[in-house]
C-alpha positions as semicolon CSV with decimal commas, in nm:
position;residue;x (nm);y (nm);z (nm)
1;X;0,000;0,000;0,000
2;X;0,151;0,330;-0,109
3;X;0,010;0,501;0,199
4;X;0,271;0,319;0,405
5;X;0,554;0,503;0,223
6;X;0,519;0,788;0,472
7;X;0,733;0,746;0,779
8;X;0,601;0,822;1,125
9;X;0,727;1,181;1,117
10;X;0,601;1,260;0,768
11;X;0,393;1,569;0,840
12;X;0,344;1,821;0,565
13;X;0,138;2,127;0,511
14;X;-0,093;2,197;0,220
15;X;-0,056;2,574;0,233
16;X;0,011;2,750;-0,096
17;X;-0,050;2,440;-0,305
18;X;-0,267;2,527;-0,602
19;X;-0,212;2,200;-0,784
20;X;-0,255;1,848;-0,648
21;X;0,064;1,741;-0,826
22;X;0,264;1,937;-0,569
23;X;0,135;1,726;-0,281
24;X;0,353;1,445;-0,154
25;X;0,154;1,123;-0,168
26;X;0,421;0,889;-0,288
27;X;0,467;0,947;-0,658
28;X;0,104;1,014;-0,751
29;X;-0,215;1,076;-0,556
30;X;-0,419;0,767;-0,649
31;X;-0,756;0,906;-0,530
32;X;-0,863;1,036;-0,873
33;X;-1,228;0,939;-0,826
34;X;-1,275;1,210;-0,563
35;X;-1,314;1,466;-0,844
36;X;-1,643;1,411;-1,029
37;X;-1,485;1,553;-1,346
38;X;-1,247;1,256;-1,338
39;X;-1,546;1,028;-1,284
40;X;-1,699;1,174;-1,601
41;X;-1,383;1,088;-1,794
42;X;-1,403;0,733;-1,658
43;X;-1,768;0,702;-1,761
44;X;-1,676;0,819;-2,111
45;X;-1,395;0,562;-2,139
46;X;-1,620;0,283;-2,009
47;X;-1,895;0,379;-2,253
48;X;-1,652;0,374;-2,547
49;X;-1,507;0,036;-2,445
50;X;-1,853;-0,118;-2,404
51;X;-1,973;0,023;-2,737
52;X;-1,665;-0,117;-2,912
53;X;-1,708;-0,460;-2,749
54;X;-2,086;-0,467;-2,806
55;X;-2,172;-0,243;-3,104
56;X;-2,533;-0,365;-3,115
57;X;-2,598;-0,187;-2,783
58;X;-2,378;0,118;-2,843
59;X;-2,675;0,357;-2,840
60;X;-2,783;0,227;-2,498
61;X;-2,433;0,268;-2,357
62;X;-2,415;0,621;-2,495
63;X;-2,755;0,712;-2,351
64;X;-2,664;0,569;-2,010
65;X;-2,330;0,750;-2,010
66;X;-2,497;1,080;-2,098
67;X;-2,744;1,035;-1,810
68;X;-2,464;0,960;-1,561
69;X;-2,259;1,256;-1,682
70;X;-2,559;1,486;-1,638
71;X;-2,600;1,355;-1,282
72;X;-2,228;1,419;-1,222
73;X;-2,264;1,778;-1,349
74;X;-2,555;1,829;-1,108
75;X;-2,350;1,675;-0,826
76;X;-2,062;1,919;-0,886
77;X;-2,299;2,217;-0,872
78;X;-2,471;2,081;-0,560
79;X;-2,146;2,017;-0,370
80;X;-1,988;2,343;-0,479
81;X;-2,289;2,527;-0,338
82;X;-2,295;2,321;-0,018
83;X;-1,927;2,391;0,055
84;X;-1,940;2,767;-0,014
85;X;-1,981;2,856;0,357
86;X;-1,667;2,664;0,459
87;X;-1,422;2,766;0,189
88;X;-1,115;2,909;0,355
89;X;-1,169;2,733;0,690
90;X;-0,866;2,538;0,807
91;X;-0,868;2,166;0,866
92;X;-0,617;1,886;0,902
93;X;-0,648;1,535;0,761
94;X;-0,506;1,210;0,897
95;X;-0,462;1,081;0,543
96;X;-0,336;1,299;0,260
97;X;-0,593;1,171;0,012
98;X;-0,817;1,460;-0,081
99;X;-0,637;1,685;-0,331
100;X;-0,870;1,597;-0,619
101;X;-1,178;1,672;-0,408
102;X;-1,021;1,986;-0,260
103;X;-0,915;2,125;-0,598
104;X;-1,254;2,061;-0,756
105;X;-1,453;2,225;-0,476
106;X;-1,216;2,498;-0,358
107;X;-1,152;2,369;-0,007
108;X;-0,807;2,288;0,122
109;X;-0,651;2,117;0,417
110;X;-0,389;2,326;0,593
111;X;-0,194;2,018;0,692
112;X;-0,187;1,644;0,728
113;X;-0,064;1,416;0,999
114;X;0,047;1,066;0,922
115;X;-0,002;0,806;1,190
116;X;-0,073;0,435;1,184
117;X;-0,444;0,362;1,230
118;X;-0,360;0,059;1,445
119;X;-0,094;0,192;1,684
120;X;-0,131;0,478;1,931
121;X;0,174;0,705;1,893
122;X;0,403;0,765;2,190
123;X;0,368;1,061;2,428
124;X;0,625;1,278;2,248
125;X;0,463;1,218;1,909
126;X;0,117;1,292;2,053
127;X;0,248;1,617;2,199
128;X;0,401;1,712;1,862
129;X;0,075;1,635;1,681
130;X;-0,130;1,837;1,930
131;X;0,110;2,129;1,888
132;X;0,071;2,107;1,511
133;X;-0,310;2,117;1,541
134;X;-0,284;2,421;1,771
135;X;-0,019;2,604;1,567
136;X;-0,214;2,564;1,243
137;X;-0,530;2,678;1,423
138;X;-0,725;2,396;1,263
139;X;-1,103;2,410;1,301
140;X;-1,133;2,036;1,243
141;X;-0,921;1,724;1,226
142;X;-1,053;1,456;0,993
143;X;-0,974;1,088;1,023
144;X;-1,112;0,792;0,830
145;X;-1,324;0,496;0,945
146;X;-1,021;0,272;1,007
147;X;-0,879;0,507;1,273
148;X;-0,968;0,432;1,634
149;X;-1,178;0,712;1,787
150;X;-0,942;0,704;2,088
151;X;-0,648;0,796;1,862
152;X;-0,837;1,089;1,709
153;X;-0,952;1,210;2,052
154;X;-0,597;1,188;2,186
155;X;-0,453;1,388;1,896
156;X;-0,712;1,665;1,936
157;X;-0,704;1,672;2,318
158;X;-0,605;2,016;2,454
159;X;-0,678;2,180;2,118
160;X;-0,979;2,377;1,994
161;X;-1,027;2,146;1,697
162;X;-1,342;1,944;1,641
163;X;-1,320;1,600;1,482
164;X;-1,486;1,449;1,180
165;X;-1,461;1,141;0,960
166;X;-1,407;1,135;0,584
167;X;-1,459;0,807;0,398
168;X;-1,297;0,829;0,052
169;X;-1,359;0,459;-0,015
170;X;-1,726;0,454;0,081
171;X;-1,665;0,172;0,329
172;X;-1,991;0,239;0,513
173;X;-2,207;0,298;0,205
174;X;-2,443;0,039;0,060
175;X;-2,329;-0,085;-0,279
176;X;-2,543;0,014;-0,573
177;X;-2,589;0,268;-0,851
178;X;-2,585;0,566;-0,612
179;X;-2,274;0,469;-0,415
180;X;-2,048;0,723;-0,586
181;X;-2,295;1,009;-0,546
182;X;-2,351;0,919;-0,180
183;X;-1,975;0,900;-0,122
184;X;-1,916;1,253;-0,257
185;X;-2,221;1,393;-0,074
186;X;-2,113;1,230;0,253
187;X;-1,764;1,379;0,224
188;X;-1,909;1,725;0,162
189;X;-2,154;1,691;0,453
190;X;-1,881;1,574;0,690
191;X;-1,658;1,865;0,594
192;X;-1,936;2,121;0,623
193;X;-2,080;1,989;0,950
194;X;-1,745;1,976;1,128
195;X;-1,618;2,308;0,994
196;X;-1,943;2,485;1,088
197;X;-1,973;2,300;1,419
198;X;-2,311;2,151;1,333
199;X;-2,455;1,806;1,287
């Protein structure tokens, strides 16, 4: 797993990064699906491959692809509107996985902290992480479902930061045709609710 390439002290800030290519996530940030515009490109490629493999149903594939792309356009507009009130608010992520989402919707983490989801860091590391949260004046610290709540609570203890959970893999979402749309909506809701202190 390329996420393990970070060592235990691999903290880095997101400030002044206008392009996701500048973020250190191994060689390439693999989370391309978190930008619905990339999802549209994937739908287009899938539609073309299906039409080539099954020309008799090409019109159906094209019609279905157009419908999904229209839904993706609506999703972008919906999420962009939902996140307007929180643009510019600082947050920290436990996993540096959100550049595609952040760039599409104009939100940006001010830092990331890399810790193992399974092992509670030592006292010195906890103190360093808490100081980072305080010094960056983060409104929220976001973890993912695999992180123990105790770890998140420990990292944010003695800070003013609230906590939230982002799930870029949709681990808790029912499989089906709306999974992707639910995943993106859930991420936006989690960001907004934590950053505004609601929900």
